[in-house]
C-alpha cells in the first residue's frame, strides 16, 4: 500500500468523493481505490500473506475433515481432557484479550475521557473480532455445532454457568456490533444509522460493562465445576471469577497496545495524524490502567491462596510453576508498565503488553489443560488440533487487517460524519 | 448524546431488572430442588465379593447395544492395559469397566467396577446448559441426546470421569454414559443388567436408603473386614451407587479428595454474585458517568450563562 499511497494523493480513501468531485463507489472502496491488478500486486508483495496462504493450504482441508470425520479425526478424542486447544486457547484465551471494547468504551463514553478517543474504535473493533472468533472456535469444538442456538431457544438450562456465558456472549456480540457500526455507516455514507446508534451509546456502554463483568467471570466460574480436577492453585471457588475478570482488564488493554503498535508500524499509511500523535500518550494511559489491574490481580491471587490455605502447595513443583507463571506473566510486565509510564518509555510498555497478552493465554491454558487433571497424565494436543487453531487465528488476523484497511478505525472520516 | 437521556436510562433499568428476575430464578433452581428423591433406587458394590469376572461388562454391553469390544469379555489381560499410565475407564464403547488393584495390605487383588454413580445432585446435570440430563424419581441420571450440543462441560464437571463423548462420529455424536438401565429395566422396577449378571452378588440393588443400611450392617457385623466408610454415602452430596471396601479407598482407585458437598456448591459463590452485578452495576456506572462528566456540564452551563449575560448586555446596550 505504501507503494501507491505515495503516488496517488486520493489513496488511502478517507472521503466519499475523489479529487475530481465524483463519488467513490462501494466497490472501489472495497478495493481500496486500486485496480484489481494493483491490488493483487500489493497483496503478493507482502510476505505475511504468503505465510497465511501456507497455513490455510493445510488448515482448511483439516477443518473440512473435522466436519466430515468428526472431532476424533483432528483431536486425541480424550475423555479425560474434554476441552483442548479450541476452547483452552480460542475461548478462554481470546475472550479476555478482547475485553478492550468495554474497557475503552467505559473510559471514553462513561468517564468522559475524550483524550482516549483516538484509540476507542480500535479497542471496540478488537473486542468485536475477538468475541466473534471465540465463537468460531466454539463452532469447531462443539460436537453438534448446528445446535448452537439450542441453549437460547430450544432447551434451556438456566442454572448452568455456561448458560450465562452463552447468553452474555451472544448479547455482548450484538452490543459490540452496534458499537462498531458507526464506523461502517460513515464509510458507506449512511449517517442516519450512525445517529440512531449515537443515541444509545451510554446504554450500550453500561450493558457492555455488566455483560463483560459477568461473562469474563463466568468463564472462570466454569472451572469451579471441577474443584477436584484443576490444581488447587489454579482454581478457587470463591475467587475464580474475580481472577478471570480482573486479568481480562489488563489482557484487553495489552491487546490494544499490541494491535495499535502493529498498525502504527506496518500500516502507517492508514493512520491519521491524530492517531499517530496521540498513540504514545494513550499507550501510557492504558499501561497505567493495566498495571493497576495487575496489582489488584496479584492481591486477589494472594488472598485466594491464603483463604484456601494453600501455602504448602507453593513449596511443591506445581508451586514453582505457579510462581513462574505469576512472575513472568504478571509481575514482569507490571514492572515494565510501571517503569515505562514513569519514564515515558513507550517501547518498554509495548514489549510489556506483548508479554502480558501471552501471559493471559498461558494462564488460561494452564487452567484448562496443564493443571487440569494434575494428578493424571499431561495431554499434548494433536498436531491437527494445533494447526486448526493456528488457521482460525490466521483468519482472525486477516479479517482484522481487512477491516482496519478500510473502515475509519485508526483514521477519521473526512467526508460527512 | 452528552445529556443523559432519561428515557434510555429508564429503559436500560427495566431491562436489567427483568434480567435480574430471570437470574433469581436461576439461582434458586441451582440450589438443587431436584435432589434426594427419598424412594430412589441404589446399588451397593462390595469390593470384597467381586472376583473380576467381567460378567457385568458383558451384560451392560448387550443391554445397551454397545459395539462389540476389541478384546472379548472373557479375556482378563485387559486388567493390565494401561493408557497414559491410567487403568481402563469408561468410553464410547463401554458404560462400565472393571479394574484390578493389587494392594500390599492384602494377599489377593481387589476389583472395582466403575459406572455412573447416579449422584443425588449430579454435577453433569447442574453444569449442562441445555438441561440434557434428568434425575428421575427412581434415582437414575439419564441423558437426552436430542438437545445435547456437545460442549462436554458435563465431562469436565463429573468428579468421577464418567460421561464420555462419541468423538468418532461427525454427524451423530453424543454423550455415552451408564443410565442405570432406565428405559429397559429400572422404569419397570427391575434391577439393572449388570447387577443381575453378577454371579457373586457383589452388587446389591434396592432403595438407596435400604442398601445403605445393608452396607452399614455389613460393616458392623463383620468387624475388621471393611474400612468403616461407605464411599458414596456423602461424597459429592451422596450417590445412588455406593462402595464397600476392605482397604482404604484411595488404594483402590477412588478419588478421596472429591468434595463432601455437591459440586454445584463450589459454583454458588459465582451464581450468587450475578444478581448483584445486574442490579448494582447500572446505577453505579451511570452515577460514575454523571460525576465524571459533571465538570464538562458545569463548564457548559457557565458558558451558556455567560452567553446569556452577553446577550442581555447587548440588548441593554442596544436599548441604551
Ligand atoms: S457420576 Fe458423573 S455422570 Fe454420573 S450422575 Fe454423577 S456427575 Fe453425573
Ligand atoms: S455435552 Fe451435552 S450433555 Fe454435556 S453439558 Fe454439553 S450440552 Fe449438556
Ligand atoms: S446400570 Fe445398566 S447401563 Fe449402567 S453399567 Fe449397569 S448395565 Fe450398564
XYZ file of C-alpha atoms and ligand atoms in Angstrom:
761
model
C 0.000 0.000 0.000
C 2.830 2.331 0.821
C 3.746 1.974 -2.815
C 0.560 3.556 -4.074
C -0.222 5.963 -1.317
C 2.829 7.968 -2.249
C 1.989 8.242 -5.928
C -1.735 8.786 -5.647
C -2.986 11.567 -3.447
C -6.550 10.252 -3.175
C -5.320 6.968 -1.679
C -5.871 5.857 1.028
C -9.548 6.694 0.805
C -10.743 8.976 3.553
C -13.578 10.736 1.777
C -16.714 9.937 -0.179
C -15.571 11.898 -3.192
C -12.473 11.671 -5.328
C -10.214 14.563 -6.204
C -12.308 15.329 -9.270
C -15.524 15.540 -7.269
C -17.072 12.222 -8.368
C -18.004 9.744 -5.650
C -16.152 6.542 -4.751
C -18.364 3.526 -5.243
C -18.547 0.900 -2.511
C -16.755 -1.477 -4.827
C -13.901 0.933 -5.287
C -13.767 1.475 -1.574
C -13.531 -2.277 -1.082
C -10.606 -2.457 -3.459
C -9.016 0.430 -1.573
C -9.281 2.565 -4.705
C -6.849 0.313 -6.519
C -7.390 -1.579 -9.721
C -7.609 -5.335 -9.370
C -4.145 -5.745 -10.819
C -2.705 -3.212 -8.424
C -4.476 -4.869 -5.551
C -3.043 -8.243 -6.455
C 0.370 -6.749 -6.782
C 0.335 -5.266 -3.302
C -1.171 -8.457 -1.896
C 1.539 -10.743 -3.195
C 4.326 -8.348 -2.375
C 3.617 -8.947 1.289
C 5.434 -11.987 2.722
C 2.881 -12.176 5.558
C 0.235 -13.075 3.004
C 2.327 -15.926 1.638
C 2.714 -17.245 5.131
C -1.040 -17.056 5.673
C -1.736 -18.877 2.423
C 0.583 -21.633 3.560
C -1.305 -22.014 6.816
C -4.638 -22.101 5.003
C -3.447 -24.625 2.427
C -3.256 -27.260 5.139
C -5.621 -25.792 7.698
C -8.739 -25.552 5.560
C -8.697 -29.212 4.491
C -8.197 -30.094 8.147
C -11.229 -28.059 9.160
C -13.318 -29.682 6.439
C -12.070 -33.042 7.663
C -13.158 -32.219 11.169
C -16.719 -31.730 9.944
C -16.649 -34.783 7.718
C -14.989 -37.293 10.035
C -15.698 -35.917 13.484
C -13.673 -34.410 16.286
C -11.853 -37.674 16.802
C -10.113 -37.149 13.472
C -8.360 -33.941 14.492
C -8.001 -34.306 18.257
C -6.920 -37.074 20.584
C -10.593 -37.635 21.390
C -9.782 -37.585 25.044
C -12.461 -38.318 27.592
C -10.139 -37.192 30.369
C -9.474 -33.843 28.716
C -12.818 -32.926 27.150
C -11.572 -29.411 26.400
C -8.486 -28.950 24.294
C -6.875 -26.077 22.458
C -10.007 -24.906 20.663
C -11.556 -23.857 23.927
C -8.406 -23.502 26.027
C -6.940 -21.037 23.572
C -9.854 -19.994 21.402
C -12.477 -19.344 24.036
C -10.682 -18.948 27.340
C -7.747 -17.100 25.770
C -9.442 -14.949 23.129
C -12.235 -13.609 25.294
C -10.105 -11.921 27.984
C -7.871 -10.429 25.295
C -10.990 -8.892 23.820
C -12.094 -7.118 26.974
C -10.705 -3.977 25.347
C -14.026 -2.879 23.897
C -15.760 -2.439 27.177
C -12.639 -1.012 28.863
C -12.116 1.826 26.430
C -15.831 2.288 25.855
C -16.190 2.874 29.573
C -13.215 5.201 29.721
C -14.345 7.403 26.859
C -18.119 7.306 26.925
C -18.754 6.815 30.600
C -15.909 8.594 32.310
C -15.818 11.222 29.619
C -12.087 10.800 28.985
C -12.176 12.237 25.492
C -8.371 12.153 25.404
C -8.603 8.400 24.738
C -10.939 8.955 21.851
C -8.367 8.185 19.154
C -7.972 4.580 20.350
C -11.606 3.891 21.184
C -12.657 2.495 17.845
C -9.672 0.190 17.620
C -10.479 -1.123 21.079
C -14.101 -1.708 20.122
C -13.120 -3.498 16.939
C -10.563 -5.582 18.802
C -13.309 -6.616 21.178
C -15.820 -7.433 18.498
C -13.443 -9.547 16.440
C -12.089 -11.375 19.447
C -15.557 -12.430 20.508
C -16.605 -13.311 17.027
C -13.649 -15.600 16.580
C -14.082 -17.092 20.029
C -17.500 -18.163 18.820
C -15.908 -19.560 15.659
C -13.515 -21.584 17.791
C -16.505 -22.813 19.725
C -18.182 -23.842 16.500
C -15.201 -26.009 15.667
C -15.174 -27.560 19.091
C -18.851 -28.231 19.709
C -19.886 -31.777 18.978
C -23.059 -30.579 17.281
C -22.225 -27.093 16.017
C -25.554 -26.862 14.229
C -27.223 -26.767 17.617
C -25.547 -23.545 18.718
C -28.886 -21.766 19.349
C -30.261 -24.633 21.445
C -29.317 -23.163 24.833
C -31.090 -19.963 23.805
C -34.273 -21.171 22.230
C -34.730 -24.916 22.311
C -33.796 -26.370 25.655
C -32.825 -24.012 28.437
C -30.645 -24.916 31.370
C -30.554 -21.576 33.174
C -28.907 -22.944 36.303
C -25.674 -23.611 34.446
C -22.760 -21.208 34.241
C -22.316 -21.957 30.567
C -25.893 -20.823 30.011
C -24.911 -17.424 31.277
C -21.783 -17.406 29.122
C -23.810 -18.311 26.038
C -26.423 -15.636 26.585
C -23.977 -12.961 27.533
C -21.524 -13.596 24.760
C -24.404 -13.551 22.270
C -25.866 -10.323 23.655
C -22.495 -8.711 24.034
C -21.608 -9.616 20.489
C -24.653 -7.673 19.324
C -23.765 -4.770 21.589
C -20.296 -4.686 20.080
C -21.622 -4.858 16.556
C -23.776 -1.848 17.385
C -20.742 -0.068 18.793
C -18.613 -0.662 15.712
C -21.402 0.026 13.210
C -20.978 3.839 13.259
C -17.586 3.403 11.625
C -19.206 1.274 8.975
C -22.044 3.754 8.474
C -19.585 6.596 7.970
C -17.747 4.519 5.436
C -20.811 3.655 3.382
C -22.221 7.110 3.990
C -25.450 6.278 5.830
C -25.445 8.894 8.545
C -28.919 8.224 9.795
C -27.853 4.827 11.076
C -24.970 6.375 12.896
C -27.166 8.930 14.585
C -29.579 6.250 15.754
C -26.786 4.342 17.461
C -25.293 7.509 18.895
C -28.475 7.924 20.921
C -27.991 4.611 22.662
C -24.294 4.791 23.239
C -24.494 5.199 27.004
C -26.937 2.319 27.349
C -24.738 0.138 25.164
C -21.679 1.015 27.200
C -23.329 0.229 30.523
C -24.694 -3.011 29.077
C -21.143 -3.768 27.963
C -19.775 -3.381 31.475
C -22.414 -5.604 33.028
C -22.178 -8.309 30.417
C -18.391 -8.245 30.478
C -18.093 -8.454 34.242
C -20.398 -11.403 34.262
C -19.185 -13.493 31.383
C -15.485 -12.852 31.920
C -16.102 -14.010 35.463
C -18.305 -16.862 34.302
C -15.514 -18.298 32.176
C -13.538 -18.597 35.380
C -16.500 -19.972 37.286
C -16.737 -22.796 34.733
C -13.658 -24.301 36.326
C -15.223 -24.313 39.752
C -17.268 -27.220 38.434
C -14.058 -29.213 38.622
C -12.704 -28.347 42.069
C -11.040 -31.731 42.387
C -9.570 -31.802 38.880
C -7.847 -28.445 38.465
C -4.779 -27.926 40.637
C -5.886 -26.036 43.766
C -3.541 -23.158 42.985
C -5.337 -22.501 39.712
C -8.881 -22.840 40.954
C -10.660 -21.186 43.844
C -14.388 -21.405 44.261
C -14.549 -18.031 45.931
C -12.211 -16.011 43.780
C -12.047 -17.697 40.414
C -14.442 -15.321 38.727
C -12.605 -12.304 40.126
C -9.293 -13.706 38.862
C -10.674 -14.116 35.393
C -12.420 -10.777 35.383
C -9.524 -8.705 36.693
C -6.991 -10.384 34.440
C -9.215 -9.679 31.459
C -8.818 -5.965 32.193
C -5.087 -5.925 31.643
C -5.420 -8.608 28.979
C -7.730 -6.449 26.912
C -5.629 -3.327 27.371
C -2.433 -5.171 26.443
C -4.053 -6.499 23.313
C -4.995 -2.984 22.172
C -1.449 -1.830 22.799
C -0.180 -4.700 20.646
C -2.695 -4.087 17.871
C -2.005 -0.364 17.796
C 1.741 -0.975 17.721
C 1.447 -3.324 14.779
C -0.848 -0.912 12.971
C 1.396 2.038 13.569
C 4.459 0.185 12.329
C 3.052 -1.783 9.421
C 0.017 0.233 8.403
C 1.291 3.743 8.861
C -0.368 4.814 5.635
C -3.756 4.108 7.102
C -3.366 6.070 10.341
C -4.152 9.746 10.511
C -2.070 12.249 12.433
C -4.485 12.332 15.305
C -3.999 8.592 15.843
C -0.244 8.684 15.396
C 0.388 11.698 17.562
C -1.822 10.535 20.371
C -0.663 6.945 20.371
C 2.194 7.295 22.823
C 0.013 9.245 25.189
C -2.863 6.748 25.159
C -0.452 3.818 25.365
C 0.981 5.254 28.546
C -2.517 5.815 29.870
C -3.541 2.257 29.112
C -0.362 0.904 30.687
C -1.191 2.849 33.816
C -4.616 1.235 33.944
C -3.208 -2.190 33.193
C -0.590 -2.012 35.924
C -3.260 -1.078 38.456
C -5.341 -4.051 37.374
C -2.260 -6.238 37.704
C -1.644 -5.161 41.284
C -5.263 -5.906 42.087
C -4.927 -9.268 40.400
C -1.831 -10.196 42.377
C -3.507 -9.222 45.625
C -6.617 -11.282 44.868
C -4.418 -14.213 43.871
C -2.631 -13.961 47.191
C -5.904 -13.677 49.082
C -7.144 -16.818 47.337
C -4.053 -18.790 48.369
C -4.402 -17.563 51.934
C -8.142 -18.151 52.077
C -7.901 -21.714 50.796
C -4.834 -22.414 52.974
C -2.695 -23.449 50.041
C 0.705 -22.299 51.265
C 2.116 -25.811 51.313
C 1.322 -26.264 47.638
C 3.627 -23.343 46.906
C 6.576 -25.459 48.034
C 5.895 -28.215 45.507
C 6.886 -28.350 41.842
C 3.429 -27.096 40.919
C 4.014 -24.218 43.292
C 7.184 -23.235 41.461
C 5.337 -23.393 38.186
C 2.647 -21.203 39.691
C 5.192 -18.670 40.869
C 6.874 -18.773 37.482
C 3.587 -18.011 35.796
C 2.802 -15.115 38.095
C 6.352 -13.811 37.854
C 6.726 -13.887 34.099
C 3.151 -13.280 33.053
C 2.143 -10.623 35.567
C 4.911 -9.222 37.766
C 7.406 -8.709 34.951
C 5.058 -6.852 32.581
C 3.689 -4.932 35.541
C 7.113 -3.530 36.294
C 7.702 -2.872 32.629
C 4.471 -0.915 32.517
C 5.218 0.992 35.699
C 8.750 1.814 34.648
C 7.619 2.748 31.167
C 4.908 5.040 32.495
C 7.252 6.768 34.873
C 9.968 7.345 32.286
C 7.790 7.830 29.236
C 9.449 4.790 27.725
C 6.737 3.612 25.364
C 8.769 0.863 23.702
C 9.186 -0.875 27.033
C 5.435 -0.688 27.564
C 4.831 -2.231 24.171
C 7.080 -5.189 24.951
C 5.399 -5.482 28.312
C 1.997 -5.653 26.646
C 3.218 -8.443 24.434
C 4.387 -10.456 27.430
C 1.182 -9.744 29.345
C -1.035 -10.918 26.481
C 0.927 -14.145 26.059
C 0.779 -14.452 29.822
C -3.014 -14.374 29.806
C -3.112 -17.145 27.248
C -0.583 -19.089 29.264
C -2.714 -18.737 32.380
C -5.843 -19.892 30.591
C -4.066 -22.841 29.031
C -2.661 -23.720 32.431
C -6.117 -23.699 33.952
C -7.809 -25.575 31.135
C -5.100 -28.042 30.160
C -1.794 -28.106 32.007
C -3.080 -28.035 35.564
C -6.305 -29.803 34.691
C -6.154 -33.438 35.823
C -2.938 -32.537 37.567
C -2.856 -35.886 39.313
C -3.097 -37.676 35.969
C -1.056 -37.514 32.816
C -0.459 -34.480 30.603
C -2.394 -34.172 27.396
C -0.335 -32.966 24.433
C -2.693 -31.720 21.713
C -2.768 -33.471 18.358
C -0.855 -31.622 15.623
C -4.033 -31.238 13.588
C -5.680 -29.551 16.541
C -2.763 -27.140 16.782
C -2.871 -26.450 13.066
C -6.596 -25.742 13.033
C -6.183 -23.402 15.980
C -3.456 -21.511 14.124
C -5.594 -21.437 10.965
C -8.530 -19.823 12.706
C -6.235 -17.368 14.381
C -4.782 -16.501 10.982
C -8.286 -15.917 9.715
C -8.813 -13.600 12.662
C -5.675 -11.704 11.736
C -6.733 -11.316 8.104
C -10.234 -10.157 8.997
C -8.808 -7.694 11.464
C -6.458 -6.287 8.836
C -9.168 -6.256 6.177
C -11.347 -4.040 8.322
C -8.622 -1.719 9.568
C -7.512 -1.215 5.942
C -10.940 0.124 5.087
C -13.180 1.405 7.849
C -12.383 4.596 9.730
C -10.883 2.844 12.739
C -7.474 4.433 13.055
C -8.275 7.482 10.977
C -11.074 9.982 10.938
C -13.511 10.010 8.041
C -13.098 13.258 6.179
C -16.460 13.149 4.458
C -19.720 13.920 6.229
C -19.806 12.297 9.627
C -25.822 12.371 23.343
C -23.921 14.101 26.118
C -27.042 14.774 28.052
C -28.121 11.722 29.918
C -31.159 10.626 28.058
C -33.579 9.886 30.807
C -35.774 7.651 28.776
C -32.976 5.389 27.627
C -31.759 5.216 31.197
C -35.116 4.005 32.456
C -35.411 1.569 29.628
C -31.988 0.187 30.493
C -33.019 -0.087 34.104
C -36.075 -2.077 33.205
C -34.145 -4.446 31.018
C -31.709 -5.181 33.794
C -34.438 -5.730 36.344
C -36.061 -8.190 34.003
C -32.721 -9.876 33.574
C -32.230 -9.901 37.319
C -35.520 -11.661 37.752
C -34.510 -14.334 35.301
C -31.308 -14.821 37.190
C -33.066 -15.063 40.518
C -34.988 -17.993 39.177
C -31.690 -19.393 38.086
C -30.047 -19.315 41.470
C -32.979 -20.865 43.224
C -33.011 -23.673 40.696
C -29.309 -24.058 41.222
C -29.707 -24.693 44.902
C -30.908 -28.114 43.908
C -34.589 -28.738 44.401
C -34.371 -31.897 42.380
C -32.214 -33.799 44.818
C -32.938 -36.637 47.149
C -35.895 -38.470 45.806
C -36.326 -40.424 49.010
C -37.570 -43.524 47.276
C -34.780 -43.524 44.705
C -33.031 -46.775 43.975
C -29.353 -47.505 44.509
C -26.709 -50.185 44.388
C -24.027 -51.090 46.865
C -20.877 -52.569 45.368
C -18.917 -54.803 47.700
C -15.304 -54.928 46.575
C -14.598 -57.890 48.837
C -17.028 -60.019 46.837
C -16.034 -59.050 43.305
C -13.825 -61.600 41.525
C -13.268 -59.625 38.333
C -15.190 -61.939 36.029
C -16.393 -59.057 33.864
C -19.879 -60.534 33.569
C -21.331 -57.120 34.344
C -19.365 -55.571 31.498
C -20.703 -58.168 29.103
C -24.258 -57.780 30.351
C -24.136 -53.994 30.025
C -22.712 -54.243 26.531
C -25.617 -56.382 25.478
C -28.329 -54.484 27.310
C -27.198 -51.115 25.981
C -26.471 -52.317 22.444
C -22.889 -51.192 22.573
C -20.392 -52.199 19.876
C -18.512 -55.471 20.020
C -15.460 -54.944 22.258
C -11.948 -55.102 20.838
C -10.995 -57.663 23.477
C -13.610 -60.290 24.394
C -15.119 -60.172 27.859
C -13.526 -63.437 28.962
C -10.036 -62.134 28.265
C -8.548 -60.928 31.536
C -5.430 -59.403 30.047
C -7.375 -56.168 29.906
C -6.593 -55.690 33.578
C -3.027 -54.980 32.551
C -3.997 -52.494 29.859
C -2.737 -49.080 30.740
C -3.408 -45.877 28.880
C -1.246 -42.871 29.761
C -0.399 -44.665 32.996
C -4.077 -44.935 33.912
C -6.231 -48.003 34.248
C -9.159 -48.543 31.923
C -12.014 -46.096 32.041
C -15.458 -45.770 30.539
C -15.518 -44.747 26.906
C -17.923 -44.608 23.998
C -17.951 -48.397 23.790
C -18.235 -49.239 27.487
C -20.521 -47.783 30.133
C -18.896 -49.823 32.844
C -15.431 -51.324 33.322
C -13.804 -53.464 35.996
C -10.223 -52.827 37.056
C -7.816 -54.872 39.164
C -5.867 -53.388 42.057
C -3.001 -55.125 43.784
C -2.592 -53.724 47.245
C 0.108 -54.594 49.755
C -2.465 -54.689 52.560
C -3.971 -57.979 51.425
C -2.649 -61.030 49.590
C -5.166 -61.076 46.753
C -6.113 -58.451 44.234
C -9.279 -56.387 44.545
C -11.550 -55.480 41.664
C -13.537 -52.347 41.256
C -16.416 -51.851 38.855
C -16.981 -48.288 37.728
C -20.037 -46.801 36.063
C -22.092 -43.688 36.590
C -22.733 -43.267 40.307
C -26.072 -41.539 39.735
C -25.362 -38.718 42.136
C -28.099 -37.154 44.226
C -27.089 -33.739 42.924
C -25.317 -34.641 39.715
C -22.574 -32.319 38.560
C -23.217 -33.326 34.970
C -26.818 -32.235 35.308
C -26.152 -28.930 37.028
C -23.425 -27.956 34.578
C -25.367 -28.681 31.404
C -26.711 -25.525 29.778
C -29.378 -27.271 27.734
C -30.747 -29.469 30.502
C -29.853 -32.670 28.732
C -29.738 -34.606 31.992
C -32.599 -35.632 34.254
C -32.508 -37.219 37.679
C -35.537 -39.484 37.694
C -37.518 -40.242 40.861
C -36.243 -43.808 40.515
C -32.743 -42.458 41.064
C -31.275 -42.717 37.567
C -29.426 -39.859 35.891
C -30.469 -40.108 32.268
C -29.430 -38.154 29.225
C -31.292 -36.747 26.253
C -29.194 -36.819 23.098
C -31.769 -34.779 21.192
C -30.877 -31.486 22.854
C -27.186 -32.015 23.660
C -24.892 -29.530 21.927
C -21.703 -31.452 22.561
C -19.930 -28.847 24.675
C -18.642 -31.552 27.030
C -18.930 -29.430 30.153
C -20.630 -32.350 31.859
C -17.470 -34.381 31.295
C -15.404 -31.647 32.887
C -17.818 -31.396 35.790
C -18.332 -35.076 36.617
C -15.985 -35.753 39.536
C -15.816 -39.445 38.650
C -14.795 -39.095 34.984
C -17.868 -40.960 33.809
C -19.542 -39.305 30.791
C -17.708 -39.948 27.552
C -18.124 -38.477 24.118
C -18.659 -40.236 20.832
C -15.746 -38.452 19.186
C -15.714 -40.926 16.338
C -18.964 -39.628 14.903
C -19.189 -36.489 12.782
C -22.934 -36.331 12.340
C -24.456 -38.056 15.366
C -22.025 -37.556 18.188
C -23.414 -37.782 21.690
C -22.546 -38.339 25.320
C -22.268 -42.012 26.216
C -22.796 -42.982 29.806
C -24.487 -45.531 32.053
C -28.153 -44.718 32.528
C -28.918 -47.265 35.272
C -30.731 -49.258 32.554
C -33.528 -46.767 32.990
C -35.526 -47.295 29.779
C -35.382 -51.046 29.727
C -35.421 -52.023 33.374
C -35.325 -49.505 36.198
C -38.509 -47.818 34.982
C -40.305 -51.120 35.452
C -38.808 -51.750 38.847
C -36.279 -54.297 37.598
C -32.628 -54.336 38.652
C -30.088 -53.250 36.023
C -28.500 -55.808 33.726
C -25.076 -55.655 35.328
C -26.466 -56.293 38.794
C -28.461 -59.243 37.592
C -25.472 -60.725 35.803
C -23.152 -60.678 38.785
C -22.534 -64.293 39.930
C -21.007 -63.185 43.250
C -23.740 -60.897 44.486
C -21.122 -58.212 44.679
C -23.762 -55.745 43.557
C -26.839 -55.294 45.739
C -29.776 -53.415 44.285
C -32.585 -51.789 46.263
C -33.803 -48.463 47.571
C -30.812 -46.270 48.220
C -31.672 -45.921 51.867
C -32.085 -49.695 52.187
C -28.834 -50.672 50.508
C -27.088 -48.048 52.594
C -28.441 -49.826 55.668
C -27.243 -53.165 54.309
C -23.785 -51.688 53.823
C -23.673 -50.348 57.361
C -24.881 -53.650 58.657
C -22.064 -55.495 56.900
C -19.508 -53.149 58.349
C -20.994 -53.595 61.795
C -21.461 -57.327 61.719
C -18.080 -58.329 60.326
C -15.646 -56.168 62.264
C -12.246 -55.871 60.645
C -13.442 -56.907 57.225
C -14.255 -53.462 55.905
C -12.912 -49.986 56.368
C -15.524 -48.027 58.246
C -16.688 -45.913 55.355
C -19.192 -46.225 52.576
C -17.907 -44.417 49.530
C -20.810 -42.501 48.073
C -22.786 -42.029 51.247
C -21.650 -38.421 51.447
C -19.208 -37.927 48.577
C -20.333 -35.033 46.336
C -23.588 -34.903 48.252
C -24.295 -38.618 48.080
C -24.558 -41.045 45.185
C -27.015 -43.811 44.344
C -24.212 -46.290 43.675
C -22.010 -46.797 46.711
C -18.989 -48.906 47.585
C -17.698 -51.074 50.412
C -14.009 -51.906 50.569
C -11.601 -53.844 52.750
C -8.710 -51.431 52.103
C -8.612 -47.641 52.250
C -10.458 -46.305 49.243
C -7.555 -44.369 47.779
C -5.666 -47.678 47.454
C -8.244 -48.999 45.008
C -8.501 -46.067 42.669
C -11.124 -43.953 44.384
C -10.644 -40.223 44.469
C -10.912 -39.464 48.157
C -10.381 -35.754 47.578
C -13.716 -35.112 45.945
C -15.684 -32.607 47.986
C -18.238 -33.839 50.500
C -20.744 -31.330 49.197
C -22.429 -31.382 45.818
C -20.209 -29.938 43.075
C -22.704 -27.156 42.442
C -21.894 -25.704 45.865
C -18.476 -24.587 44.723
C -20.107 -22.714 41.853
C -22.685 -20.992 44.044
C -20.295 -18.257 45.040
C -20.386 -17.018 41.488
C -24.070 -17.624 40.894
C -24.920 -15.614 43.996
C -22.939 -12.661 42.707
C -24.768 -12.494 39.369
C -27.951 -10.732 40.514
C -25.840 -8.293 42.477
C -23.894 -7.189 39.450
C -27.072 -6.998 37.415
C -28.814 -4.726 39.868
C -25.987 -2.607 41.242
C -23.747 -2.053 38.229
C -26.138 0.004 36.050
C -26.866 2.581 38.733
C -23.271 2.640 39.864
C -21.791 3.270 36.456
C -24.390 5.756 35.319
C -23.615 7.552 38.558
C -19.913 7.493 37.723
C -20.767 8.862 34.328
C -22.691 11.765 35.782
C -19.907 12.535 38.222
C -17.181 12.246 35.643
C -18.889 14.469 33.124
C -20.125 16.951 35.705
C -17.177 19.241 35.156
C -17.959 19.399 31.461
C -21.523 20.128 32.235
C -20.684 22.868 34.733
C -18.439 24.405 32.141
C -21.182 24.188 29.572
C -23.638 25.810 31.913
C -21.181 28.561 32.735
C -20.640 29.151 29.078
C -24.355 29.297 28.459
C -24.796 31.694 31.347
C -22.040 33.879 30.001
C -23.585 33.878 26.575
C -26.902 34.795 28.049
C -25.368 37.607 30.015
C -23.524 38.836 26.978
C -26.741 38.774 25.036
C -28.578 40.649 27.746
C -25.794 43.175 27.862
C -26.001 43.556 24.116
C -29.699 44.045 24.346
C -29.287 46.560 27.124
C -26.693 48.432 25.157
C -28.975 48.414 22.202
C -31.746 49.812 24.303
C -29.457 52.457 25.609
S -21.264 -39.891 38.411
Fe -20.853 -38.238 36.996
S -22.123 -38.689 35.245
Fe -22.915 -39.924 36.928
S -24.507 -38.648 37.855
Fe -22.626 -38.230 38.977
S -21.802 -36.446 37.927
Fe -23.291 -37.322 36.539
S -22.064 -32.083 26.229
Fe -24.267 -32.129 26.008
S -24.987 -33.023 27.892
Fe -22.885 -32.417 28.270
S -23.037 -30.345 29.137
Fe -22.787 -30.101 26.945
S -24.832 -29.957 26.111
Fe -25.006 -30.817 28.186
S -26.742 -49.979 35.218
Fe -27.158 -50.638 33.129
S -26.162 -49.061 31.891
Fe -25.306 -48.890 33.918
S -23.472 -50.140 33.927
Fe -25.149 -51.456 34.681
S -25.910 -52.463 32.852
Fe -24.679 -50.744 32.158
